[in-house]
CSV table of C-alpha atoms in Angstrom, one decimal:
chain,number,residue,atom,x,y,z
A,1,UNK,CA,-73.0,29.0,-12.0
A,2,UNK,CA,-74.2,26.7,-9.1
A,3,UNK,CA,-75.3,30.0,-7.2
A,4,UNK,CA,-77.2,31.5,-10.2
A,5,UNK,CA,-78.7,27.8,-10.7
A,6,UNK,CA,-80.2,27.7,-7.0
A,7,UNK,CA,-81.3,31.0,-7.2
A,8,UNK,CA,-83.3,30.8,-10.3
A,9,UNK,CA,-85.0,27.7,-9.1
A,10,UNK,CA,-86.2,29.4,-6.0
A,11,UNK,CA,-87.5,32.0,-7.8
A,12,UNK,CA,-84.6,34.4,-6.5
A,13,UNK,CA,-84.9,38.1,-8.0
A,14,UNK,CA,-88.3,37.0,-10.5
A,15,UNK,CA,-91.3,38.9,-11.0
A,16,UNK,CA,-94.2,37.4,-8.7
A,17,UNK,CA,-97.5,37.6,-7.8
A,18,UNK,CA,-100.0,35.5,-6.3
A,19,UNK,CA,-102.7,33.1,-7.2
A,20,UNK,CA,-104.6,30.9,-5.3
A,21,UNK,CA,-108.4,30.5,-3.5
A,22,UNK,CA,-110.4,32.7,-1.0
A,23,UNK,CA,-113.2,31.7,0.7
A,24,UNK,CA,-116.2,34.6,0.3
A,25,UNK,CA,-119.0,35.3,2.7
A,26,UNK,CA,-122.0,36.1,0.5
A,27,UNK,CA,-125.2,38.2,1.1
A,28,UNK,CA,-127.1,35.1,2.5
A,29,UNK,CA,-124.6,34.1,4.9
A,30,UNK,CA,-123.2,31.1,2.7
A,31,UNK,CA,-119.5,30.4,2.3
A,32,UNK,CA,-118.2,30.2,-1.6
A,33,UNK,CA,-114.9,29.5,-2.9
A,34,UNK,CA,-113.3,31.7,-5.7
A,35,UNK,CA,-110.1,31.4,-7.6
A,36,UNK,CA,-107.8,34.3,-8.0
A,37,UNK,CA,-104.9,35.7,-9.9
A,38,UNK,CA,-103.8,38.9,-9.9
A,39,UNK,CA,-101.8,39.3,-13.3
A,40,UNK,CA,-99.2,41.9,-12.0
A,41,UNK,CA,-95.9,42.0,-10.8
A,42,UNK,CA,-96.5,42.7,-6.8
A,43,UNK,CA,-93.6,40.5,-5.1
A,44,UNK,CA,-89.7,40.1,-5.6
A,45,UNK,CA,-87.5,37.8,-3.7
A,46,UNK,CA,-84.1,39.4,-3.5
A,47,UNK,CA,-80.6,38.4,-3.2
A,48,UNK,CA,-77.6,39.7,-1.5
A,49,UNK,CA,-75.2,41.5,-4.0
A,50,UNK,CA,-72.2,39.3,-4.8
A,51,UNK,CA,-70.0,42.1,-3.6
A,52,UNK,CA,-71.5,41.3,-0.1
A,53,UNK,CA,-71.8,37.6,0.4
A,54,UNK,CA,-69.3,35.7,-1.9
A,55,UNK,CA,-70.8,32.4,-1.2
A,56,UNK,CA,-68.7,29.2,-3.1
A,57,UNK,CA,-72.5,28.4,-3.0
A,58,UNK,CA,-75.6,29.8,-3.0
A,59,UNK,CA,-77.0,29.1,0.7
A,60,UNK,CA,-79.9,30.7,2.4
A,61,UNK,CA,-82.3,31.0,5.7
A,62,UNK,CA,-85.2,30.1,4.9
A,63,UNK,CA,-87.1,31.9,7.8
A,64,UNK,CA,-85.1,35.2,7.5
A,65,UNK,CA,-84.3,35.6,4.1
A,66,UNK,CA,-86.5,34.1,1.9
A,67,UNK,CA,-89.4,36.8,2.5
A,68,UNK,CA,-90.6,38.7,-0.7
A,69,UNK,CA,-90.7,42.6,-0.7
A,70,UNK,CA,-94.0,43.7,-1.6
A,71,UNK,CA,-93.2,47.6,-1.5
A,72,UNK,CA,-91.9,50.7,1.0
A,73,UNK,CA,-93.9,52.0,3.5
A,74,UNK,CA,-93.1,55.4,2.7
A,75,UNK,CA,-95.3,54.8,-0.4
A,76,UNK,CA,-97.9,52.4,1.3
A,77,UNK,CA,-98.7,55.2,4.3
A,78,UNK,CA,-98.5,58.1,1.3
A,79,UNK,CA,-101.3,55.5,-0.6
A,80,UNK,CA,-103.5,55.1,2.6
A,81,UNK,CA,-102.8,59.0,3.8
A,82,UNK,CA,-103.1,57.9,7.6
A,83,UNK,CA,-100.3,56.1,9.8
A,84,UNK,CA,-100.3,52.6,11.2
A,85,UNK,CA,-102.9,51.2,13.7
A,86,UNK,CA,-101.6,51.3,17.3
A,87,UNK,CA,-100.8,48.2,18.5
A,88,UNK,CA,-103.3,46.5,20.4
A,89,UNK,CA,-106.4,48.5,19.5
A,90,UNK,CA,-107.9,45.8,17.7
A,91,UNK,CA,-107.7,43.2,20.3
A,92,UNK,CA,-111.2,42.1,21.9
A,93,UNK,CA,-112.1,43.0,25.0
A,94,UNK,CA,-114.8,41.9,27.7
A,95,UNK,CA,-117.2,44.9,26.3
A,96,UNK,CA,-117.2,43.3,22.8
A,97,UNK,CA,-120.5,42.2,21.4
A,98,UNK,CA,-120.7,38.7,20.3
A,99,UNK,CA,-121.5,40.1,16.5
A,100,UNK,CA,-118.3,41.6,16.6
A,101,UNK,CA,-116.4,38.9,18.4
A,102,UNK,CA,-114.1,37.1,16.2
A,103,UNK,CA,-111.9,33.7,17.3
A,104,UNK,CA,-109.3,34.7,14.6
A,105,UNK,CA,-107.9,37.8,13.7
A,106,UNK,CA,-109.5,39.4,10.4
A,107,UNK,CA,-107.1,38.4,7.3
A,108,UNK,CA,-106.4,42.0,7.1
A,109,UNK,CA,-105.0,41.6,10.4
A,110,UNK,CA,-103.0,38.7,9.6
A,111,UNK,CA,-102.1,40.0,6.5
A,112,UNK,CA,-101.0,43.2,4.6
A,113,UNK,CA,-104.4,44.9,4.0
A,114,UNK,CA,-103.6,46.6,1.0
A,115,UNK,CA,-102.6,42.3,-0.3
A,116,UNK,CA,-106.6,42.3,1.0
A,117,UNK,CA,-107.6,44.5,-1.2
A,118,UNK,CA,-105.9,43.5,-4.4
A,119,UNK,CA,-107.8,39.8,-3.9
A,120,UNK,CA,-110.8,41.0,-3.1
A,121,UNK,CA,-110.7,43.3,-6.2
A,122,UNK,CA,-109.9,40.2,-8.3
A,123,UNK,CA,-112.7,38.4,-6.5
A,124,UNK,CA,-115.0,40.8,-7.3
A,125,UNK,CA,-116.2,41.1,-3.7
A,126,UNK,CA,-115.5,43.8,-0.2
A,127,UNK,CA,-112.5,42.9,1.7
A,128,UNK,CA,-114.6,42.3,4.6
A,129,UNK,CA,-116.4,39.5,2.8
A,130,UNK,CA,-113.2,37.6,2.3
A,131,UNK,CA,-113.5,35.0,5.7
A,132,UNK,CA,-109.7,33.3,4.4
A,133,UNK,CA,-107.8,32.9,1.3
A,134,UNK,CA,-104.8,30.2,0.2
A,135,UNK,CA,-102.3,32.2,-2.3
A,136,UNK,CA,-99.0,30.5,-3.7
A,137,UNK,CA,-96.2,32.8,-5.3
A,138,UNK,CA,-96.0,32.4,-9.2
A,139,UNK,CA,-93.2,33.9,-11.4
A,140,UNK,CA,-95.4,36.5,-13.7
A,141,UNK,CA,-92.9,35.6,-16.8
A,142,UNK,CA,-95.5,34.2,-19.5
A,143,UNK,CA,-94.7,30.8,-21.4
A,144,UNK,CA,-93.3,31.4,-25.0
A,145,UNK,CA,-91.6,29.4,-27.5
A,146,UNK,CA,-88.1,29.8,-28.3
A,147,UNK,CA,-85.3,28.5,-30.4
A,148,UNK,CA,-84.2,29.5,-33.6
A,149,UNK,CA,-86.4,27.8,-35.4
A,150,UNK,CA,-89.4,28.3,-33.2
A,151,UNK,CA,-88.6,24.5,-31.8
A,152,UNK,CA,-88.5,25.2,-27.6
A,153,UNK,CA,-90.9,25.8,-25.2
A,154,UNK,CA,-90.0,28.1,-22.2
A,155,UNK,CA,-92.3,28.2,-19.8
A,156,UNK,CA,-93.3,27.8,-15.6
A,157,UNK,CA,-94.5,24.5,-14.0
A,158,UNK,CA,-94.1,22.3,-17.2
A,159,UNK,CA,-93.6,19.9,-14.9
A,160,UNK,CA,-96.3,18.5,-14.7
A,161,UNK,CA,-98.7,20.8,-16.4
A,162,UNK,CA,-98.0,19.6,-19.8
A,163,UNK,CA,-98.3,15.9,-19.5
A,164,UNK,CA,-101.8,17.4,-17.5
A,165,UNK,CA,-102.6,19.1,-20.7
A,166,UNK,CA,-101.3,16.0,-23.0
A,167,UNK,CA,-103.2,13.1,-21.9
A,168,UNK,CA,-106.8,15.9,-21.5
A,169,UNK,CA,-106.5,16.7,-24.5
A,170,UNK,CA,-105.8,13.1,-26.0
A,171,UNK,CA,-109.2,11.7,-24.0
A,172,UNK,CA,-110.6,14.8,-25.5
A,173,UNK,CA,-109.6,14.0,-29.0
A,174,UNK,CA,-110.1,10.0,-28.7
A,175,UNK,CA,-113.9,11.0,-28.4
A,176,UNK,CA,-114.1,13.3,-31.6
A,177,UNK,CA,-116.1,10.7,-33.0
A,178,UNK,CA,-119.8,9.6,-32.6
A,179,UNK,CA,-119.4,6.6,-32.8
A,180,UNK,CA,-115.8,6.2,-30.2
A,181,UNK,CA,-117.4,4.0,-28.0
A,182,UNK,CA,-119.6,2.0,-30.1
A,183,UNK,CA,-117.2,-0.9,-29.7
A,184,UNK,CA,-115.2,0.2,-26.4
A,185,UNK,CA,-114.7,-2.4,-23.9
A,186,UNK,CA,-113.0,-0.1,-21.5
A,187,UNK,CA,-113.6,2.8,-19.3
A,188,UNK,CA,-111.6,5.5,-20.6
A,189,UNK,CA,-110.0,8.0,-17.3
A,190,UNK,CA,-107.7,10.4,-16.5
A,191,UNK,CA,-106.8,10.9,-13.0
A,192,UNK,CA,-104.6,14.6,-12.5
A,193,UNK,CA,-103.4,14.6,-8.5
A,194,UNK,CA,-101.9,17.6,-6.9
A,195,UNK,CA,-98.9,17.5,-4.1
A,196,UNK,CA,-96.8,15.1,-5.6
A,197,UNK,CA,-93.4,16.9,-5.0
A,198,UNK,CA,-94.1,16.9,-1.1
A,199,UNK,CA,-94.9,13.2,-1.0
A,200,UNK,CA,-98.6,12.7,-2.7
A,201,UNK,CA,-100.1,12.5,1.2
A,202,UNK,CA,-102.9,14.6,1.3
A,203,UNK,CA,-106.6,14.2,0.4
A,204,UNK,CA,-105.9,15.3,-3.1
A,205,UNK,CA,-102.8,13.4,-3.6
A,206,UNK,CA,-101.8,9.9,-5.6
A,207,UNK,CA,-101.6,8.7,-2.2
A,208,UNK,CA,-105.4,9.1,-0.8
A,209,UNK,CA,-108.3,6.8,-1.6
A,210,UNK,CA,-109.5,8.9,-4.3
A,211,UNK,CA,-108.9,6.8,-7.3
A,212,UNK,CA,-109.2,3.4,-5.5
A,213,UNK,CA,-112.8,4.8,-4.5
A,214,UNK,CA,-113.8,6.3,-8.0
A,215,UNK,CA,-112.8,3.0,-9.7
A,216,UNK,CA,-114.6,0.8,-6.9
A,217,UNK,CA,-117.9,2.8,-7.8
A,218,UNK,CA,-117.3,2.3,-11.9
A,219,UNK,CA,-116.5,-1.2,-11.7
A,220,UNK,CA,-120.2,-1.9,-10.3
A,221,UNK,CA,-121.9,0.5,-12.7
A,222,UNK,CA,-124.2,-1.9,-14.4
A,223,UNK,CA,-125.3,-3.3,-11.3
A,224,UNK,CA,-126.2,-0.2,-9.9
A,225,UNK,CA,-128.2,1.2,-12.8
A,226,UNK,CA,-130.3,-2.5,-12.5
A,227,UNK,CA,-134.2,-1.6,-10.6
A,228,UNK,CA,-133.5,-3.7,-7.5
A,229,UNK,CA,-130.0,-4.4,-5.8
A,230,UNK,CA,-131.7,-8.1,-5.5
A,231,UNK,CA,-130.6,-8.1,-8.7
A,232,UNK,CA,-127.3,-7.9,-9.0
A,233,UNK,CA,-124.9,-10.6,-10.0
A,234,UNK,CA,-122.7,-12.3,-8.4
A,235,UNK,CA,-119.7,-11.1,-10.3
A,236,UNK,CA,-120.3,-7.8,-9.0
A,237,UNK,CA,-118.7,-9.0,-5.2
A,238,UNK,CA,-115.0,-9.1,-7.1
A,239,UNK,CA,-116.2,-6.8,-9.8
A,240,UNK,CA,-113.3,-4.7,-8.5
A,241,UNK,CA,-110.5,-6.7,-8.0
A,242,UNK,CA,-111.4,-8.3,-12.0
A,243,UNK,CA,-111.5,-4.6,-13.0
A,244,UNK,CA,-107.8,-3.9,-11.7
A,245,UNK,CA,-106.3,-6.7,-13.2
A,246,UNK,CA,-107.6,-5.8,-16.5
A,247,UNK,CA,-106.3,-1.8,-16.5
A,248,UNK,CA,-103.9,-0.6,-17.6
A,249,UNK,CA,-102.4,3.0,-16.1
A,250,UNK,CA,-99.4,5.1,-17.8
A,251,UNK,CA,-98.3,7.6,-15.1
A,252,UNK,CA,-97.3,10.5,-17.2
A,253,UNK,CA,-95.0,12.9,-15.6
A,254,UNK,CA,-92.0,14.9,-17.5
A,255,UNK,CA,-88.7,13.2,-18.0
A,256,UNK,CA,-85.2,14.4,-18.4
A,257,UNK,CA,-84.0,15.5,-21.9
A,258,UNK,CA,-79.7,15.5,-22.0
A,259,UNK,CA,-78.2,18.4,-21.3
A,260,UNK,CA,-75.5,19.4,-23.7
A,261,UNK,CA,-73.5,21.0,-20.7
A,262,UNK,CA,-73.9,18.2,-18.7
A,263,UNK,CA,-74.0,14.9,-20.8
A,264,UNK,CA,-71.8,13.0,-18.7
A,265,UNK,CA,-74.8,12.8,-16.2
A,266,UNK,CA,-76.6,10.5,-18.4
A,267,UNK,CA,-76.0,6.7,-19.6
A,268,UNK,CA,-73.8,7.1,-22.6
A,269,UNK,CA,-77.1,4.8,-24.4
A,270,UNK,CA,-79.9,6.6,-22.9
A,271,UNK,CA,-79.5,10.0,-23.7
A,272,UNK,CA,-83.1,11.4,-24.3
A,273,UNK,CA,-83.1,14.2,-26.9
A,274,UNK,CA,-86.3,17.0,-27.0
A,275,UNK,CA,-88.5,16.8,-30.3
A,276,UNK,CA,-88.2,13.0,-30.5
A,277,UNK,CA,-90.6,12.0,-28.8
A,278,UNK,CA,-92.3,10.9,-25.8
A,279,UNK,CA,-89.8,9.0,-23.1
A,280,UNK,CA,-90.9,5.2,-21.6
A,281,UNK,CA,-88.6,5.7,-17.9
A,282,UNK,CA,-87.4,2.5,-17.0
A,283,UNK,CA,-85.4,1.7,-13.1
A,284,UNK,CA,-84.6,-1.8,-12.2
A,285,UNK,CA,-85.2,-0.6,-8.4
A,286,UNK,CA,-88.8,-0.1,-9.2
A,287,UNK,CA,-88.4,3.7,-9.1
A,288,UNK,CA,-90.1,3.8,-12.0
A,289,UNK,CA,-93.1,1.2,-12.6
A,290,UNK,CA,-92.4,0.3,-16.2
A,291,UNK,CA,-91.9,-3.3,-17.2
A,292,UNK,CA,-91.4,-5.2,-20.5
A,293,UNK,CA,-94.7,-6.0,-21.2
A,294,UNK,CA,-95.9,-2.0,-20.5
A,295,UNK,CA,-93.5,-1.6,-23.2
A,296,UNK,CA,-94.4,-3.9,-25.7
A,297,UNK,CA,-98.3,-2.6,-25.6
A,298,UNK,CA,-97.0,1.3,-25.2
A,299,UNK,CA,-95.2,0.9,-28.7
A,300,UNK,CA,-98.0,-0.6,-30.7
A,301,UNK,CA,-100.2,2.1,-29.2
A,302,UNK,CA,-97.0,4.7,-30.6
A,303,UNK,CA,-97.0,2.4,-34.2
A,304,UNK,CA,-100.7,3.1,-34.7
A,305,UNK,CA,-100.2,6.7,-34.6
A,306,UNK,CA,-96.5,7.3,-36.0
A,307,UNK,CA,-95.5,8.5,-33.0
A,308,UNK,CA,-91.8,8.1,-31.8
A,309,UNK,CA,-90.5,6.8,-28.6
A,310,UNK,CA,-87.2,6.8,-26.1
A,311,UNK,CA,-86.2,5.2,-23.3
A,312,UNK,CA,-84.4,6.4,-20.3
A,313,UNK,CA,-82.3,4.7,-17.9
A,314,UNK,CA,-80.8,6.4,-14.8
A,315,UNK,CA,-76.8,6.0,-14.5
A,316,UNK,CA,-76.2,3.1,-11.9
A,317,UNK,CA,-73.9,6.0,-9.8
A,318,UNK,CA,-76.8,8.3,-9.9
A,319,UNK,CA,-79.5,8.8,-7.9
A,320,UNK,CA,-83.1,8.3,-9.3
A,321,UNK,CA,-86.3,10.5,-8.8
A,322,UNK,CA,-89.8,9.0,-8.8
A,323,UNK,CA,-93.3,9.4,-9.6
A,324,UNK,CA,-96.7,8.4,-8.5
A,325,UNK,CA,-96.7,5.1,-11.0
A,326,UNK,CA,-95.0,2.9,-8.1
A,327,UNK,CA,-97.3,4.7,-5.8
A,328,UNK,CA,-100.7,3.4,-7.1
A,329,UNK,CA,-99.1,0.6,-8.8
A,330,UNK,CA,-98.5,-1.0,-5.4
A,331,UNK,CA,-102.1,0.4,-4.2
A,332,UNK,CA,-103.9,-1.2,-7.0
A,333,UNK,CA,-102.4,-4.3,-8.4
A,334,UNK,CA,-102.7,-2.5,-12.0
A,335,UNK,CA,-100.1,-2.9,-15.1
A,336,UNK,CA,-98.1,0.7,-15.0
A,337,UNK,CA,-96.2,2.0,-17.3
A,338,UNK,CA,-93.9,5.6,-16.8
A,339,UNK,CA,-93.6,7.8,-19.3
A,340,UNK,CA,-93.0,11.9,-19.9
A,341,UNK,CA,-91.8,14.2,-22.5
A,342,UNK,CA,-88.3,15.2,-21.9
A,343,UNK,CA,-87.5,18.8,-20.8
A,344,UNK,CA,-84.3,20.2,-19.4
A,345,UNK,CA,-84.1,22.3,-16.0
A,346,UNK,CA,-86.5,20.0,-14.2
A,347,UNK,CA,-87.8,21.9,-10.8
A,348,UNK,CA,-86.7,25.4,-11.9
A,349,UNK,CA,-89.0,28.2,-11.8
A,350,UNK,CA,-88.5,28.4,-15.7
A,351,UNK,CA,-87.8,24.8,-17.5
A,352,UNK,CA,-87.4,24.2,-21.3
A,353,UNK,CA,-89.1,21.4,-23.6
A,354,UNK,CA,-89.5,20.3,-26.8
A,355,UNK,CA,-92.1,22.4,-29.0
A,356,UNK,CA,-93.6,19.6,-31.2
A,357,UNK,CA,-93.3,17.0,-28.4
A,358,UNK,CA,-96.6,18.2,-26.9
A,359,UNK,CA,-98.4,17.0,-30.5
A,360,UNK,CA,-96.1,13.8,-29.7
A,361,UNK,CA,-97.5,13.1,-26.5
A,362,UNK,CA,-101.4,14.2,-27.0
A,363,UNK,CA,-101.6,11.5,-30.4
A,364,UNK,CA,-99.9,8.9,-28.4
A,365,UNK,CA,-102.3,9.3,-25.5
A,366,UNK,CA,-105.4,9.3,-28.1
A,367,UNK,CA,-103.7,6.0,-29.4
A,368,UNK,CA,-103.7,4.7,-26.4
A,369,UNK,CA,-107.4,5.4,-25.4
A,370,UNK,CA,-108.7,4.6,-29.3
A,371,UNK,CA,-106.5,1.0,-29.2
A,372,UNK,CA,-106.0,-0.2,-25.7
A,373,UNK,CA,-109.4,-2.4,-26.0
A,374,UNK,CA,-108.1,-4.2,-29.4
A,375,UNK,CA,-104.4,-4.2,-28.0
A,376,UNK,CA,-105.1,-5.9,-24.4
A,377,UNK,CA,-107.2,-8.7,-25.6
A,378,UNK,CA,-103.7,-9.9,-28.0
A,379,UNK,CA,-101.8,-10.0,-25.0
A,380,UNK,CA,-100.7,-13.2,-23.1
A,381,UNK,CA,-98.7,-12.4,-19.8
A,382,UNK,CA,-98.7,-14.5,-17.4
A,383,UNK,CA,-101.4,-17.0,-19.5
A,384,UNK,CA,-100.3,-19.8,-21.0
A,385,UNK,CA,-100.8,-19.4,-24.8
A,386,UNK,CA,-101.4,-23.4,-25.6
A,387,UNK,CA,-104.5,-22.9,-23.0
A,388,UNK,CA,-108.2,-21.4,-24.5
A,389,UNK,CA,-108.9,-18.2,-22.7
A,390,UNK,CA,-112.2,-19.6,-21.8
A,391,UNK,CA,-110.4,-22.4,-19.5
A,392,UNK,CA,-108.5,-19.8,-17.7
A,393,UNK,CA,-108.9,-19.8,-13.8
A,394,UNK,CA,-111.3,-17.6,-11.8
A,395,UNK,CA,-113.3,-16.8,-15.4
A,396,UNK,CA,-117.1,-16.9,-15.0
A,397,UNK,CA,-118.4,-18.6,-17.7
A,398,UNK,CA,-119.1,-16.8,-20.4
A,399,UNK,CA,-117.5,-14.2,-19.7
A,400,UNK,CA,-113.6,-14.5,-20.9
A,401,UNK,CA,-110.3,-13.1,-19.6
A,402,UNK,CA,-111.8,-9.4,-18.0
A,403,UNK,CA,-115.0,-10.8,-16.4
A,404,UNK,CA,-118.3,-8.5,-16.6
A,405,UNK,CA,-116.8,-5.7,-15.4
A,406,UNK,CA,-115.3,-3.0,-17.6
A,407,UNK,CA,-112.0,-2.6,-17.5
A,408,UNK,CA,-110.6,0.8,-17.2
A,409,UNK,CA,-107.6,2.7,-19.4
A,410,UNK,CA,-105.8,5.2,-17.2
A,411,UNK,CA,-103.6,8.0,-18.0
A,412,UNK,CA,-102.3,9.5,-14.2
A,413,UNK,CA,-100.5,12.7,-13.7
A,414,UNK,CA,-99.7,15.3,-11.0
């Protein structure tokens, strides 16, 4: 079972494909980005028979034997009816012009060109217009629900893609109405980061600058909209730092649902079940950024929608995983709260989750975005209650708790 396990996870003997960008050179001389997906079976990672290799478990080199096999080249040479390129005749010499000089080899000299031609085709463009692409390996199996009574999801990538569909679609819905922000004291935001399995370090990652700086800029929008920067108040020097401690961010990122093969794993009290709702991930080493009072607001959002809730806690002999709520926690100085629907198989190249949890999730997050205004303003932490808000320290007068600046009600995933 452990060598089946690894093996589906790593997207052993699946049917891929690719998907990813390419960067097009267009008539005008102009470089354009297009995405891809070619919606075909063209790649297959496979194992060594069990008769050959009987591993006690499943181990691998990853630069000899994790290539995919794309074809033979009986059939690729029959396709192409000419034989292979001698080696060398492409390489630049002194009597090549400088049109047809090139620093890099062509991608259909780095690559497979007949891999080429399927991108370009699903770019819509020549070959020779493609100047470099970025493709990832996807497993080709479509999502589905499942179960006997139609309760599962089975699908790719459901972590994180569904608590990235969940908390879209619940900003989406929490601005149905006309009149949603007639009354709103907040800044309503969803921030989706990629790379958050190889540590959230790149530009598009939890990690960068990118939501500190988008926030920074929001925090100061009425001054900038004002005729003359003369104008500007002086509340917008820390309208920043008043906007951060006013926020509030849930980082939404899929939990684990109890396995019925493997319940022993969990906390015999925190055994998270699919279907019944969304999961509040608590970790006293701050694995996890959740915290009592990101508790207490997160259930009256979940009471003003009817929407159920569990909590998970980690076994204290088991190791923990994490998520970007720490992360930007410790970058901003904002309350966080970490939450997920629960699935089982986490990481594999096909997980399981809970069918009607995704309704769960998406009211809860339109809760949240619809309340979190009327909610904040009845919460005391760290205030004494006895004192009047206006005689709190570092207010401006007449302006209460938040300050001028607009708070802002985050939902974060990757």
């Amino acid at each position: 079972m452990a060598a089946c396990s690894a093996k589906s996870a790593l997207g052993f003997d699946r049917d891929l494909s690719i998907a990813g960008r390419v960067i097009v050179k267009v008539k005008n001389g102009d470089l354009v980005q297009k995405l891809v997906k070619i919606d075909r079976p063209i790649l297959r990672i496979p194992t060594l028979a069990i008769h050959l290799d009987r591993q006690e478990t499943f181990s691998f080199n990853k630069e000899t034997q994790l290539f995919p096999i794309a074809g033979l080249i009986a059939a690729e040479l029959n396709r192409q009816g000419e034989t292979k390129e001698e080696p060398g005749s492409s390489i630049p010499t002194s009597e090549t012009s400088s049109e047809d000089f090139r620093p890099l080899k062509s991608v259909a000299e780095r690559h497979h060109p007949y891999i080429v031609d399927l991108i370009a085709k699903e770019a819509g463009v020549n070959s020779s217009d493609i100047a470099d692409f970025e493709m990832i390996l996807y497993d080709t199996q479509k999502s589905c629900i499942g179960g006997l009574n139609n309760e599962l999801l089975f699908s790719a990538r459901l972590d994180n893609l569904e608590m990235s569909y969940c908390s879209t679609l619940g900003l989406i819905k929490s601005l149905a109405s006309p009149s949603s922000l007639q009354n709103e004291d907040s800044i309503r935001l969803i921030s989706l980061f990629d790379h958050e399995e190889i540590g959230s370090r790149t530009a598009q990652g939890a990690d960068s600058n990118l939501l500190p700086v988008i926030l920074r800029r929001l925090s100061v929008l009425q001054s900038v909209e004002m005729e003359r920067p003369a104008q500007a108040p002086s509340w917008t020097a820390t309208a920043y730092e008043q906007t951060l401690s006013s926020s509030f961010l849930i980082s939404a990122d899929m939990a684990h649902s109890v396995n019925p093969n493997f319940s022993d794993k969990y906390e015999p009290d925190h055994k998270p079940a699919m279907n019944q709702g969304t999961v509040i991930k608590v970790n006293a080493n701050a694995r996890y950024a959740t915290n009592s009072p990101g508790i207490v607001l997160l259930r009256e959002v979940a009471c003003r929608r009817k929407v159920p809730l569990q909590l998970f806690v980690v076994r204290n002999d088991s190791s923990c995983g994490s998520t970007i709520g720490p992360m930007l926690s410790a970058a901003l100085g904002t309350r966080t709260l970490d939450l997920g629907n629960p699935q089982l198989s986490m990481h594999s190249i096909r997980e399981t989750a809970g069918a009607y949890d995704v309704e769960y999730a998406i009211n809860l997050f339109e809760s949240f975005f619809e309340h979190f205004s009327e909610l904040e303003k009845k919460m005391f932490i760290d205030y004494d209650y006895e004192v009047p808000i206006s005689s709190v320290p570092n207010t401006l007068p007449g302006e209460g708790r938040g300050g001028t600046s607009k708070p802002w009600a985050g939902a974060a995933s990757i």
